[in-house]
Short mmCIF file of C-alpha atoms in Angstrom, two decimals:
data_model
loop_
_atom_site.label_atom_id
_atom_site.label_comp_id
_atom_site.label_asym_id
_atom_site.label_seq_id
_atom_site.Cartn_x
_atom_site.Cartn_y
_atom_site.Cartn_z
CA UNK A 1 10.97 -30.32 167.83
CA UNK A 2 11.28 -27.06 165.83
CA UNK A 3 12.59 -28.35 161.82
CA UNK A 4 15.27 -25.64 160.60
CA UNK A 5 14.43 -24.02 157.22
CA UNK A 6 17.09 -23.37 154.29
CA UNK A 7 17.27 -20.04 155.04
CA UNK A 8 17.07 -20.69 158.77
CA UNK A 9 19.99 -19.67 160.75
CA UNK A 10 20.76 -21.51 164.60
CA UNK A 11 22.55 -19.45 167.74
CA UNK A 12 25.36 -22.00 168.89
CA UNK A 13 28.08 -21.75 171.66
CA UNK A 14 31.68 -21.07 171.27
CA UNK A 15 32.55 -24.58 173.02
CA UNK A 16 30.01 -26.73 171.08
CA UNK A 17 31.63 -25.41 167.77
CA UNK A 18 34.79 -26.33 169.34
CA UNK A 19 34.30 -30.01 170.24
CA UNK A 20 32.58 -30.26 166.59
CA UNK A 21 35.96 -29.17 165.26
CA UNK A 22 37.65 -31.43 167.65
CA UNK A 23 35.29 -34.67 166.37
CA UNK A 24 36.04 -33.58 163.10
CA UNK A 25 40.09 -33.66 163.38
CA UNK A 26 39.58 -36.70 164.92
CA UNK A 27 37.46 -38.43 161.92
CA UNK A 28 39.78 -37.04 159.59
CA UNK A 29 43.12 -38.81 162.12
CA UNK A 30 41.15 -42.33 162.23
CA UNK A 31 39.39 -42.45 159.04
CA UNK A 32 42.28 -43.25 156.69
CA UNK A 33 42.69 -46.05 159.21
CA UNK A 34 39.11 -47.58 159.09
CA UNK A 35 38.98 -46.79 155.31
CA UNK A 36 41.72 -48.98 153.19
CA UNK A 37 42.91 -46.47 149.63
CA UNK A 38 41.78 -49.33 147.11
CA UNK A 39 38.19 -47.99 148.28
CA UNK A 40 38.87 -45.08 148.60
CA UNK A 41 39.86 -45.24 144.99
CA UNK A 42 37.31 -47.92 144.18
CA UNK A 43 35.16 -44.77 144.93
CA UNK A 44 36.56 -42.63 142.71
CA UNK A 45 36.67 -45.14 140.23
CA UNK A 46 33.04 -45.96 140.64
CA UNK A 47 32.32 -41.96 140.22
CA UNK A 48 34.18 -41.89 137.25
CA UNK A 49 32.33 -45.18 135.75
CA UNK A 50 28.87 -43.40 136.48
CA UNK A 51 29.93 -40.09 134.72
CA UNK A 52 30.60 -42.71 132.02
CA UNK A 53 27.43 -44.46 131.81
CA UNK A 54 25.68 -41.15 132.11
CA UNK A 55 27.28 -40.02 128.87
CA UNK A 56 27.11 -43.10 126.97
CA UNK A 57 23.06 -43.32 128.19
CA UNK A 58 23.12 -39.71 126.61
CA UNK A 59 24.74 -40.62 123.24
CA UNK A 60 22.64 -44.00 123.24
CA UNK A 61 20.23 -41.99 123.51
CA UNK A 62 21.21 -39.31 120.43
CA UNK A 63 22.29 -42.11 118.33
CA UNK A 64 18.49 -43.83 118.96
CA UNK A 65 17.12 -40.23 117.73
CA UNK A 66 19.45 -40.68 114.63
CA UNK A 67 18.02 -44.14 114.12
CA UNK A 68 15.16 -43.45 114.09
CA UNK A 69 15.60 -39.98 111.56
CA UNK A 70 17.54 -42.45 109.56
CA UNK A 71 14.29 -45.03 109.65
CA UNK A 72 11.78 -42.24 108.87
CA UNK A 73 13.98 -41.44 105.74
CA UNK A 74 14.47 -45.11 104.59
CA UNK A 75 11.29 -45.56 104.68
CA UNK A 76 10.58 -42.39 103.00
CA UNK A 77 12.94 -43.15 100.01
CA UNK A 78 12.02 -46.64 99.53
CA UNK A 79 7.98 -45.60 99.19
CA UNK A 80 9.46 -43.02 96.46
CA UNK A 81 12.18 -45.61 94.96
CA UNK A 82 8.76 -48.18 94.65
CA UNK A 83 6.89 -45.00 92.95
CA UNK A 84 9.59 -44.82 90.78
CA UNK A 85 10.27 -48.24 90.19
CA UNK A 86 6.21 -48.49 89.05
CA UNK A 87 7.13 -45.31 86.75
CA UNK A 88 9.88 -46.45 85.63
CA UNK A 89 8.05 -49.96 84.18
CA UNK A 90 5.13 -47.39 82.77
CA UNK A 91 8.03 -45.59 80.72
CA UNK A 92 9.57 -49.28 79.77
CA UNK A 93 6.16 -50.01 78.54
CA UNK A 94 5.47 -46.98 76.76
CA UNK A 95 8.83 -46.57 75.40
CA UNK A 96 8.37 -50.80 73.99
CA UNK A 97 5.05 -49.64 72.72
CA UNK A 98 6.46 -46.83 71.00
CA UNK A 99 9.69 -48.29 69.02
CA UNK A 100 6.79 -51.40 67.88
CA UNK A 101 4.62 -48.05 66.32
CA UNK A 102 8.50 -47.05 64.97
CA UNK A 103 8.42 -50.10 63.86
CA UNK A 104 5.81 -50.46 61.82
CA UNK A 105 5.78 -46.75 60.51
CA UNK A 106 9.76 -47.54 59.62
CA UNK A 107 8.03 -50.60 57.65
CA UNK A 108 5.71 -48.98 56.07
CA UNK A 109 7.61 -46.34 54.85
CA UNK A 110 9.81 -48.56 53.47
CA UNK A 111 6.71 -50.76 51.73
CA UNK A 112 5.80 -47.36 50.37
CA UNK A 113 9.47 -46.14 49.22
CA UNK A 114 10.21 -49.62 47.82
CA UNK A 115 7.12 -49.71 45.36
CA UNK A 116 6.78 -46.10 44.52
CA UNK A 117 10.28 -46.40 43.41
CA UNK A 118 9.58 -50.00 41.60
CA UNK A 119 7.13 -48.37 39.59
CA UNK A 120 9.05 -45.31 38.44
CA UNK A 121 11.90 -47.83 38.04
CA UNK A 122 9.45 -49.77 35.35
CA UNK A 123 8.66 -46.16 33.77
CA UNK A 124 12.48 -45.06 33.46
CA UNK A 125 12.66 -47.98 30.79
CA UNK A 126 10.47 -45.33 28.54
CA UNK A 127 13.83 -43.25 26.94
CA UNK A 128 10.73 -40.59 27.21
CA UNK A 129 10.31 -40.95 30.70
CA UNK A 130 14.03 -40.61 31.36
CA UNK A 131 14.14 -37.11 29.54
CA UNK A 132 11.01 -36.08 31.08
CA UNK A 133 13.10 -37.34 34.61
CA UNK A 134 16.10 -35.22 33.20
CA UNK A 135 14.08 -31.95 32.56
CA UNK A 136 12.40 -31.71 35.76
CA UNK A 137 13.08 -29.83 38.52
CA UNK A 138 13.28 -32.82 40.94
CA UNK A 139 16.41 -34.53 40.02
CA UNK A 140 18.43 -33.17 42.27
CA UNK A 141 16.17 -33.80 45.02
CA UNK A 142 16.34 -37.13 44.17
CA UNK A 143 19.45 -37.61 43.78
CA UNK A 144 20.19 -36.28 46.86
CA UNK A 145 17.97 -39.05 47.62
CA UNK A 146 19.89 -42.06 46.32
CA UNK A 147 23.21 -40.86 48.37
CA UNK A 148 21.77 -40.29 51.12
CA UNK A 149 19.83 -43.57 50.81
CA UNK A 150 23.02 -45.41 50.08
CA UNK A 151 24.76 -44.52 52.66
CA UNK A 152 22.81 -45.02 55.15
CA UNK A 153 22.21 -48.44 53.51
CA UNK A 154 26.33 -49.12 53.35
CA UNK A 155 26.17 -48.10 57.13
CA UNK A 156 23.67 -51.28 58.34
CA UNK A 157 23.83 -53.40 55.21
CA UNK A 158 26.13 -56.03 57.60
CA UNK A 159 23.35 -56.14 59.64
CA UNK A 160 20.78 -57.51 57.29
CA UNK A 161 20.02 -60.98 57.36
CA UNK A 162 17.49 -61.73 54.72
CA UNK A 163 18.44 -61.18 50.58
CA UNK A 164 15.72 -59.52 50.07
CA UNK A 165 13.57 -56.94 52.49
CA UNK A 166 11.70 -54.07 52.00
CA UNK A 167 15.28 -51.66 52.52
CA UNK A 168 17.08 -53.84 49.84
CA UNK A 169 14.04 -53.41 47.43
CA UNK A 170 14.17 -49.65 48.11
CA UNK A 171 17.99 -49.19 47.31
CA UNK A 172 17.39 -51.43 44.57
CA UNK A 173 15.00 -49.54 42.61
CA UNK A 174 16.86 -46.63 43.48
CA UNK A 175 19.71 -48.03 42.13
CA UNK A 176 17.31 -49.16 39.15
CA UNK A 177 16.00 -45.89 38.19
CA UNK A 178 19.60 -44.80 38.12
CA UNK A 179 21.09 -47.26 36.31
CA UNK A 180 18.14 -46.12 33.45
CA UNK A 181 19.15 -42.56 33.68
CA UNK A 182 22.72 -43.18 33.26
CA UNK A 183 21.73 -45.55 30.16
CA UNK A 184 20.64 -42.18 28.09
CA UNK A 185 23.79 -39.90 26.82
CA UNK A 186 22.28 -36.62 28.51
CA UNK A 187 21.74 -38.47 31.82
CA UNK A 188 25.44 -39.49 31.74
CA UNK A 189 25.97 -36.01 30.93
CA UNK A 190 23.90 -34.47 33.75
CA UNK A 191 25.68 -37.04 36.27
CA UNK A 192 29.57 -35.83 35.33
CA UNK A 193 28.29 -31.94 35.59
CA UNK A 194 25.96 -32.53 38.95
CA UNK A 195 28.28 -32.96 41.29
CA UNK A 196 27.47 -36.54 42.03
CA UNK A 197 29.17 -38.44 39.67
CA UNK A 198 31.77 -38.96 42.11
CA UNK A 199 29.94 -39.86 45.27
CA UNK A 200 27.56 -42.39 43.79
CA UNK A 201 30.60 -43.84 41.75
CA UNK A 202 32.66 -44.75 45.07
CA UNK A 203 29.25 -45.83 46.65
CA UNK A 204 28.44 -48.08 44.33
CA UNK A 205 31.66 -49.72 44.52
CA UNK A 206 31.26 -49.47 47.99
CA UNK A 207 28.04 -52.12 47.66
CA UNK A 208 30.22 -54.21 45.18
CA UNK A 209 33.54 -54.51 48.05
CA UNK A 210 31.33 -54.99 51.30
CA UNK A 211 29.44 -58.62 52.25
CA UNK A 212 25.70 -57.15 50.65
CA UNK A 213 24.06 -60.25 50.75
CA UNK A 214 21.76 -59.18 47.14
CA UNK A 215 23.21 -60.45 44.01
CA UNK A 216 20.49 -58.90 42.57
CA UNK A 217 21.43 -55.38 43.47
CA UNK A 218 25.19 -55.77 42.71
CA UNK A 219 24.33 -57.06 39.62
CA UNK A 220 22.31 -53.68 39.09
CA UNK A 221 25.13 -51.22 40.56
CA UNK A 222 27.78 -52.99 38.12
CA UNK A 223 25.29 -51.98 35.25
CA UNK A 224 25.29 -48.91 36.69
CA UNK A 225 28.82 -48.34 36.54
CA UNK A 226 29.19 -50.14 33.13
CA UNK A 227 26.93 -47.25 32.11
CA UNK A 228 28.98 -44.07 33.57
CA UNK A 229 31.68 -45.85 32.20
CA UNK A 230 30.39 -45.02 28.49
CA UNK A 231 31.17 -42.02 28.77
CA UNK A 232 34.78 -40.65 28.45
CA UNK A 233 35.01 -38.37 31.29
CA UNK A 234 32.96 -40.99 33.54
CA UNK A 235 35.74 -43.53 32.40
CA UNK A 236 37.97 -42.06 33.99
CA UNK A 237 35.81 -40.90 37.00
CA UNK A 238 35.37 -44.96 37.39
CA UNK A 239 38.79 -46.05 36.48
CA UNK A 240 40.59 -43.64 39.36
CA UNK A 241 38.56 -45.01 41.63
CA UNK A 242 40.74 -46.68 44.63
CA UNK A 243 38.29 -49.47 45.31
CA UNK A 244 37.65 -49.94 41.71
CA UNK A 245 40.03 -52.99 40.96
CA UNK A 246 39.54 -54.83 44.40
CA UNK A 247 35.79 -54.81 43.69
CA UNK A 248 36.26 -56.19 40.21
CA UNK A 249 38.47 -59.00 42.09
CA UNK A 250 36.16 -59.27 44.88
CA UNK A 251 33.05 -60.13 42.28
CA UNK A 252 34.75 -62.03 39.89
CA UNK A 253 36.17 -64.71 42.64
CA UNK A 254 33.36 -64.57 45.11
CA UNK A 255 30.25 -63.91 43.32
CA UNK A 256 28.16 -66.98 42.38
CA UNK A 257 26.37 -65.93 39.43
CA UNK A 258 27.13 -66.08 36.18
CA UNK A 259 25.39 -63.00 35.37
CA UNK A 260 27.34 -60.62 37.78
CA UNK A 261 30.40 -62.60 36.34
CA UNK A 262 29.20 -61.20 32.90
CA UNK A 263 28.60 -57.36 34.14
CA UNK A 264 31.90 -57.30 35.73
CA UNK A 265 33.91 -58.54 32.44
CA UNK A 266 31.62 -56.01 30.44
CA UNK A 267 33.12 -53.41 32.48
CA UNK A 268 36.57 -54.26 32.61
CA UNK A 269 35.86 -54.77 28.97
CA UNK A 270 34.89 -50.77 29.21
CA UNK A 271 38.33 -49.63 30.48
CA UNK A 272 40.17 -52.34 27.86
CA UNK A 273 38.59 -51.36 24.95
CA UNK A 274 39.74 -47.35 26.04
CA UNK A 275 43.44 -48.32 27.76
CA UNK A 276 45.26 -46.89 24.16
CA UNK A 277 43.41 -43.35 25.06
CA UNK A 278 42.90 -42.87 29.22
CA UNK A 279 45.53 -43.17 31.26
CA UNK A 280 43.14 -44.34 34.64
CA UNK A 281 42.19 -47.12 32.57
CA UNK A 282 45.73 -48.17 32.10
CA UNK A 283 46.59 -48.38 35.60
CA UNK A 284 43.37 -49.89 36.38
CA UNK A 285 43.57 -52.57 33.49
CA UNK A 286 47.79 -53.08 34.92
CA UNK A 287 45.70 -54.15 38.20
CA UNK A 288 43.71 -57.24 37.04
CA UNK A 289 45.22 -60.40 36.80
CA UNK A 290 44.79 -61.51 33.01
CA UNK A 291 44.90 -65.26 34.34
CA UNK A 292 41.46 -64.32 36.56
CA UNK A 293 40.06 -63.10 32.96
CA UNK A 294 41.40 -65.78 30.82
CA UNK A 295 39.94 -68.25 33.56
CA UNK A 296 36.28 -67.14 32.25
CA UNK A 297 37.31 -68.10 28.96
CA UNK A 298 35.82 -71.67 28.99
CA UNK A 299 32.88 -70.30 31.28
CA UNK A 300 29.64 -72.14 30.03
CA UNK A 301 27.92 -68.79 29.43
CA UNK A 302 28.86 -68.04 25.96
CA UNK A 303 28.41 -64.62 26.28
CA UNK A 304 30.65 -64.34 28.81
CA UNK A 305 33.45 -66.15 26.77
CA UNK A 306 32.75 -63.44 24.39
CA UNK A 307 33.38 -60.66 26.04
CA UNK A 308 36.43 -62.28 27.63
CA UNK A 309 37.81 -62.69 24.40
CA UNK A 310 36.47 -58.84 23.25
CA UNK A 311 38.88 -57.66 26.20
CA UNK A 312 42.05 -60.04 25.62
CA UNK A 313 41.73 -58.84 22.05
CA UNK A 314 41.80 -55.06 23.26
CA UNK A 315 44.56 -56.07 25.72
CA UNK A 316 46.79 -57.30 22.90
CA UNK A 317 46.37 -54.27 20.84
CA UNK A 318 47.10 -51.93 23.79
CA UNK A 319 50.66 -53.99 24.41
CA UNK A 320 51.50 -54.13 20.45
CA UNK A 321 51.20 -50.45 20.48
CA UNK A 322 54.31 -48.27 20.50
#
């Protein structure tokens, strides 16, 4: 038997076409009655379920090639997150190593500051040495120095545990050298004509009004200010100082030594002894409590009941005066 091709074409009669046709009308008469419509649509149904499963195979498929994109990159970024993770604890390590060299740099610099400073401290004693400071042409450099260095300490002074450190040393010879220069009539001079009369004058105070653990130092700065104070136009600079007369307070009621006890009165003693002439030292003197003064009068330091009476005395004067 001969197999037809696709292309093939067969030679039929007209009456065997038409009994096909007839076979054909009569499949399609019985067939709905062989075939029930539930399968008929359970047919369709089931075409429409595999067109279904087809496309979900197809995005299972897609979302397996996403997977796996989305493994290659994980993968990818947690090799670089552990390269950077190991970096990261090289920089921690580096960075540790470098604030400890800070550290010790900050530390020495500080040893250095502290006792090149102590030692021209000990020269400014030398009224020579203080002229020779006065005449130069690095006085303003280092004055510069002090405020800058004072303010900076003010800033972190809170933060200082110990009394005495290498940065307390430092401000204290600063403060030292200073206090020296200011002892001399031209360096009192210089100060009120330099410029920073004012700004060390409200820092110093500054040290005296916050919690600076060295009694040392404030016992310096008030010396310091006693000293400006000598002079008449540095009287007053002191006097009009806003933070002048809680500071006084502050140290006379919470310091614990008799010796800042005794600076303080010397340089309220200061604005008494001028109240008839300078009108700051008026309304700084009509600030302090006469009973906190007249409490140091029985003090067991009898130079401090000395100067207590020197400024009652001066006080009494002032209020007999017309």
């Amino acid at each position: 038997m001969e197999v037809l091709q696709e292309d093939d074409t067969l030679e039929t009669s007209r009456r065997v076409v038409e009994e096909l046709a007839a076979q054909v009308r009569k499949m399609k008469e019985y067939l709905p009655k062989v075939i029930s419509p539930e399968v008929v649509s359970g047919y369709v149904k089931g075409l429409d379920l595999e067109e279904e499963c087809n496309s979900l195979k197809a995005t299972m498929n897609d979302q397996r090639q996403r997977e796996s994109l989305l493994s290659r990159k994980c993968d990818s970024l947690m090799t670089s997150a552990e390269h950077d993770k190991k970096e990261c604890f090289q920089l921690k390590q580096e960075v540790a190593s470098m604030n400890e060299m800070l550290a010790e740099q900050a530390s020495f610099c500080s040893t250095v500051g502290s006792t090149t400073c102590n030692l021209l401290w000990k020269m400014s004693h030398c009224t020579g040495a203080v002229e020779s400071i006065l005449t130069g042409n690095m006085l303003v450099g280092f004055l510069q120095l002090a405020s800058s260095s004072l303010e900076g300490f003010l800033e972190t002074c809170d933060a200082l545990v110990r009394e005495e450190s290498p940065e307390v040393d430092f401000i204290m010879a600063i403060c030292g050298v200073l206090t020296n220069i200011f002892a001399t009539p031209s360096g009192r001079d210089y100060l009120m004509t330099s410029g920073y009369g004012t700004t060390l004058t409200n820092q110093y105070i500054s040290v005296l009004a916050k919690a600076v653990k060295s009694e040392r130092l404030k016992n310096i700065v008030l010396m310091a200010i006693y000293n400006i104070s000598i002079n008449q136009a540095g009287l007053d600079m002191v006097a009009s100082r806003p933070g002048l007369v809680p500071a006084l307070n502050h140290m006379l009621t919470c310091s614990s030594t008799s010796g800042n006890h005794l600076q303080t009165l010397k340089l309220i003693q200061s604005l008494a002894a001028e109240c008839s002439t300078s009108y700051a030292a008026r309304e700084a003197m009509s600030q302090i409590s006469g009973k906190l003064i007249g409490k140091f009068s029985k003090d067991s330091n009898m130079e401090v009941r000395a100067v207590v009476r020197d400024i009652l005395t001066d006080l009494e004067q002032w209020q007999r005066e017309p």
